[in-house]
Tab-separated table of C-alpha atoms in Angstrom:
chain	number	residue	atom	x	y	z
A	1	MET	CA	-28.231	-38.510	25.543
A	2	GLY	CA	-25.173	-37.496	27.447
A	3	GLY	CA	-22.102	-35.426	27.002
A	4	ILE	CA	-21.582	-32.471	24.743
A	5	TYR	CA	-23.933	-33.712	22.003
A	6	GLY	CA	-26.781	-34.039	24.479
A	7	THR	CA	-26.116	-30.576	25.871
A	8	ILE	CA	-26.130	-29.039	22.375
A	9	VAL	CA	-29.367	-30.810	21.362
A	10	GLU	CA	-31.023	-29.784	24.603
A	11	SER	CA	-29.854	-26.166	24.237
A	12	ILE	CA	-31.153	-25.924	20.661
A	13	GLU	CA	-34.544	-27.309	21.663
A	14	ASN	CA	-34.809	-25.111	24.782
A	15	TYR	CA	-33.669	-21.828	23.227
A	16	THR	CA	-35.197	-22.080	19.731
A	17	GLY	CA	-38.062	-24.546	20.098
A	18	LEU	CA	-36.746	-26.301	16.981
A	19	SER	CA	-35.401	-29.787	16.493
A	20	PRO	CA	-31.635	-29.907	15.864
A	21	THR	CA	-32.243	-30.907	12.216
A	22	SER	CA	-34.611	-27.975	11.646
A	23	PHE	CA	-32.148	-25.619	13.337
A	24	ILE	CA	-29.254	-26.745	11.096
A	25	ILE	CA	-31.381	-26.445	7.939
A	26	LEU	CA	-32.556	-22.983	8.992
A	27	MET	CA	-28.946	-21.856	9.636
A	28	ALA	CA	-27.769	-23.219	6.246
A	29	VAL	CA	-30.613	-21.481	4.392
A	30	SER	CA	-29.880	-18.232	6.265
A	31	ILE	CA	-26.193	-18.321	5.328
A	32	ILE	CA	-26.936	-19.088	1.668
A	33	THR	CA	-29.540	-16.313	1.525
A	34	TYR	CA	-27.081	-13.860	3.085
A	35	LYS	CA	-24.397	-14.716	0.516
A	36	ILE	CA	-26.826	-14.347	-2.400
A	37	VAL	CA	-28.191	-11.027	-1.167
A	38	CYS	CA	-24.684	-9.645	-0.585
A	39	THR	CA	-23.625	-10.414	-4.148
A	40	MET	CA	-26.772	-8.759	-5.493
A	41	PHE	CA	-25.861	-5.424	-3.943
A	42	VAL	CA	-22.204	-5.147	-4.959
A	43	ALA	CA	-21.808	-2.136	-7.204
A	44	VAL	CA	-20.641	-2.744	-10.757
A	45	ASP	CA	-18.115	0.051	-10.237
A	46	ASP	CA	-16.459	-2.039	-7.503
A	47	TYR	CA	-15.756	-4.774	-10.043
A	48	LYS	CA	-14.519	-2.219	-12.577
A	49	SER	CA	-12.132	-0.583	-10.103
A	50	VAL	CA	-10.726	-3.973	-9.079
A	51	GLU	CA	-10.160	-4.843	-12.732
A	52	LYS	CA	-8.542	-1.457	-13.378
A	53	MET	CA	-6.178	-1.883	-10.398
A	54	LYS	CA	-5.330	-5.385	-11.614
A	55	GLU	CA	-4.386	-3.949	-15.019
A	56	ILE	CA	-2.221	-1.271	-13.384
A	57	PHE	CA	-0.417	-3.875	-11.246
A	58	GLU	CA	0.211	-6.049	-14.309
A	59	GLU	CA	1.610	-3.054	-16.213
A	60	ASP	CA	3.874	-2.217	-13.261
A	61	MET	CA	5.293	-5.737	-13.273
A	62	LYS	CA	6.086	-5.553	-17.001
A	63	ARG	CA	7.377	-1.969	-17.024
A	64	GLU	CA	11.115	-1.506	-17.172
A	65	PRO	CA	12.437	1.161	-14.788
A	66	VAL	CA	13.021	4.495	-16.506
A	67	GLN	CA	16.353	6.071	-15.615
A	68	LEU	CA	15.609	9.712	-14.815
A	69	GLY	CA	19.049	10.915	-13.748
A	70	GLU	CA	18.941	14.150	-11.772
A	71	VAL	CA	15.487	15.183	-10.557
A	72	THR	CA	14.290	18.021	-8.337
A	73	GLU	CA	11.797	17.504	-5.523
A	74	GLU	CA	9.201	19.370	-7.590
A	75	GLN	CA	9.731	17.026	-10.556
A	76	LEU	CA	9.566	13.993	-8.258
A	77	LYS	CA	6.032	14.973	-7.190
A	78	GLU	CA	4.821	14.037	-10.696
A	79	TYR	CA	5.460	10.384	-9.811
A	80	ASP	CA	3.151	10.132	-6.795
A	81	GLY	CA	0.832	7.515	-8.292
A	82	SER	CA	-1.911	9.909	-9.349
A	83	ASP	CA	-1.145	9.046	-13.000
A	84	PRO	CA	-1.158	5.237	-13.373
A	85	LYS	CA	0.769	5.522	-16.652
A	86	LYS	CA	3.803	6.933	-14.845
A	87	PRO	CA	6.092	4.927	-12.582
A	88	LEU	CA	5.690	5.301	-8.844
A	89	LEU	CA	8.838	6.863	-7.367
A	90	MET	CA	10.110	7.915	-3.965
A	91	ALA	CA	13.424	9.058	-2.569
A	92	ILE	CA	15.484	8.071	0.418
A	93	LYS	CA	18.829	9.700	1.260
A	94	GLY	CA	18.896	11.505	-2.081
A	95	ASN	CA	18.431	8.363	-4.170
A	96	ILE	CA	15.229	7.859	-6.160
A	97	TYR	CA	13.719	4.387	-6.386
A	98	ASP	CA	11.010	3.009	-8.660
A	99	VAL	CA	8.571	1.471	-6.161
A	100	SER	CA	5.933	0.652	-8.808
A	101	LYS	CA	6.112	-3.047	-7.961
A	102	GLY	CA	5.067	-2.095	-4.429
A	103	ARG	CA	2.072	-0.053	-5.647
A	104	ILE	CA	-0.155	-1.817	-3.128
A	105	PHE	CA	1.893	-0.112	-0.386
A	106	TYR	CA	3.027	3.129	-2.029
A	107	GLY	CA	0.207	3.771	-4.515
A	108	PRO	CA	-3.027	5.669	-3.868
A	109	GLY	CA	-4.829	4.126	-0.913
A	110	GLY	CA	-1.737	2.215	0.218
A	111	SER	CA	-0.387	2.377	3.741
A	112	TYR	CA	2.725	4.335	2.619
A	113	ALA	CA	1.031	6.341	-0.166
A	114	MET	CA	2.055	9.666	1.356
A	115	PHE	CA	5.717	8.809	0.653
A	116	ALA	CA	5.221	8.415	-3.120
A	117	GLY	CA	6.615	11.251	-5.189
A	118	ARG	CA	8.441	12.617	-2.151
A	119	ASP	CA	11.735	12.417	-0.294
A	120	ALA	CA	10.762	10.222	2.653
A	121	THR	CA	14.178	10.147	4.353
A	122	ARG	CA	13.257	11.812	7.636
A	123	ALA	CA	9.782	10.228	7.831
A	124	LEU	CA	11.231	6.729	7.437
A	125	ALA	CA	13.956	7.370	10.008
A	126	LEU	CA	11.382	8.599	12.525
A	127	MET	CA	8.755	6.034	11.463
A	128	SER	CA	6.498	9.064	11.068
A	129	PHE	CA	3.425	9.763	8.976
A	130	ASP	CA	3.570	13.477	9.732
A	131	PRO	CA	3.678	15.403	6.413
A	132	GLN	CA	6.242	17.804	7.949
A	133	ASP	CA	8.691	14.891	8.140
A	134	LEU	CA	8.573	14.278	4.376
A	135	THR	CA	11.982	15.780	3.774
A	136	GLY	CA	15.549	14.754	3.129
A	137	ASN	CA	16.732	16.649	6.216
A	138	MET	CA	18.592	14.282	8.541
A	139	ASP	CA	19.672	16.958	11.044
A	140	GLY	CA	19.054	15.992	14.652
A	141	LEU	CA	18.366	12.303	14.007
A	142	SER	CA	19.577	10.033	16.796
A	143	GLU	CA	21.864	7.053	16.286
A	144	SER	CA	18.931	4.627	16.528
A	145	GLU	CA	16.904	6.678	14.022
A	146	LEU	CA	19.841	6.617	11.612
A	147	ASP	CA	19.973	2.823	12.066
A	148	VAL	CA	16.269	2.599	11.195
A	149	LEU	CA	16.925	4.743	8.124
A	150	GLN	CA	19.821	2.493	7.126
A	151	ASP	CA	17.530	-0.557	7.380
A	152	TRP	CA	14.973	1.134	5.135
A	153	GLU	CA	17.660	2.102	2.642
A	154	LEU	CA	18.944	-1.478	2.467
A	155	LYS	CA	15.393	-2.740	1.849
A	156	PHE	CA	15.006	-0.266	-0.997
A	157	ILE	CA	18.386	-1.171	-2.514
A	158	GLU	CA	17.491	-4.882	-2.434
A	159	LYS	CA	13.904	-4.564	-3.609
A	160	TYR	CA	13.585	-1.589	-5.971
A	161	PRO	CA	15.706	-0.234	-8.832
A	162	LYS	CA	17.439	3.096	-8.358
A	163	VAL	CA	16.342	5.424	-11.163
A	164	GLY	CA	17.839	8.769	-10.244
A	165	VAL	CA	19.111	11.187	-7.650
A	166	LEU	CA	17.536	14.235	-6.045
A	167	VAL	CA	19.139	17.595	-6.716
A	168	LYS	CA	18.269	21.094	-5.618
A	169	GLU	CA	16.559	23.308	-8.199
A	170	GLU	CA	19.445	25.806	-8.176
A	171	ASP	CA	22.017	23.021	-8.757
A	172	LEU	CA	20.084	21.820	-11.791
A	173	ASP	CA	19.758	25.387	-13.125
A	174	SER	CA	23.497	26.062	-12.705
A	175	LYS	CA	24.358	22.870	-14.623
A	176	LYS	CA	22.054	23.915	-17.466
A	177	ALA	CA	23.724	27.339	-17.609
A	178	VAL	CA	27.175	25.785	-18.109
């Protein structure tokens, strides 16, 4: 036997002491056993949580965006994804977007979850995950950081419905007084 096949057969026999057929059968049985054992030890709760997340995603896809109008930063925090019955919202440059359809990214456990229920303007401009950057303050941003922010804003405008605007608490109070 020559070539690659011969080398493989010879290696199997030398290293395992088994014939190639026995080796292949042993490998197949090992893989099947591994798969069976793995499925035996998956927690029932894992299946339940997957089903629950699936239901939440389906609800998000059906849910019509709720127009909130003027919202304070404190009120926005209620929409951080901790309550799956509420839409998932975040703000950029004072505009609030319903990002529920992107729950996999912005919802609990998602890569951008810290932005949900917050004004992420500065953090997005700086491409930062520092909680101190979760603010609408754009002071001191460079031209390139403002360009990055503009790109993010355009993505939000194209992908998610605008549902409100951020206002300061005192502005909202003064409007109520009038």
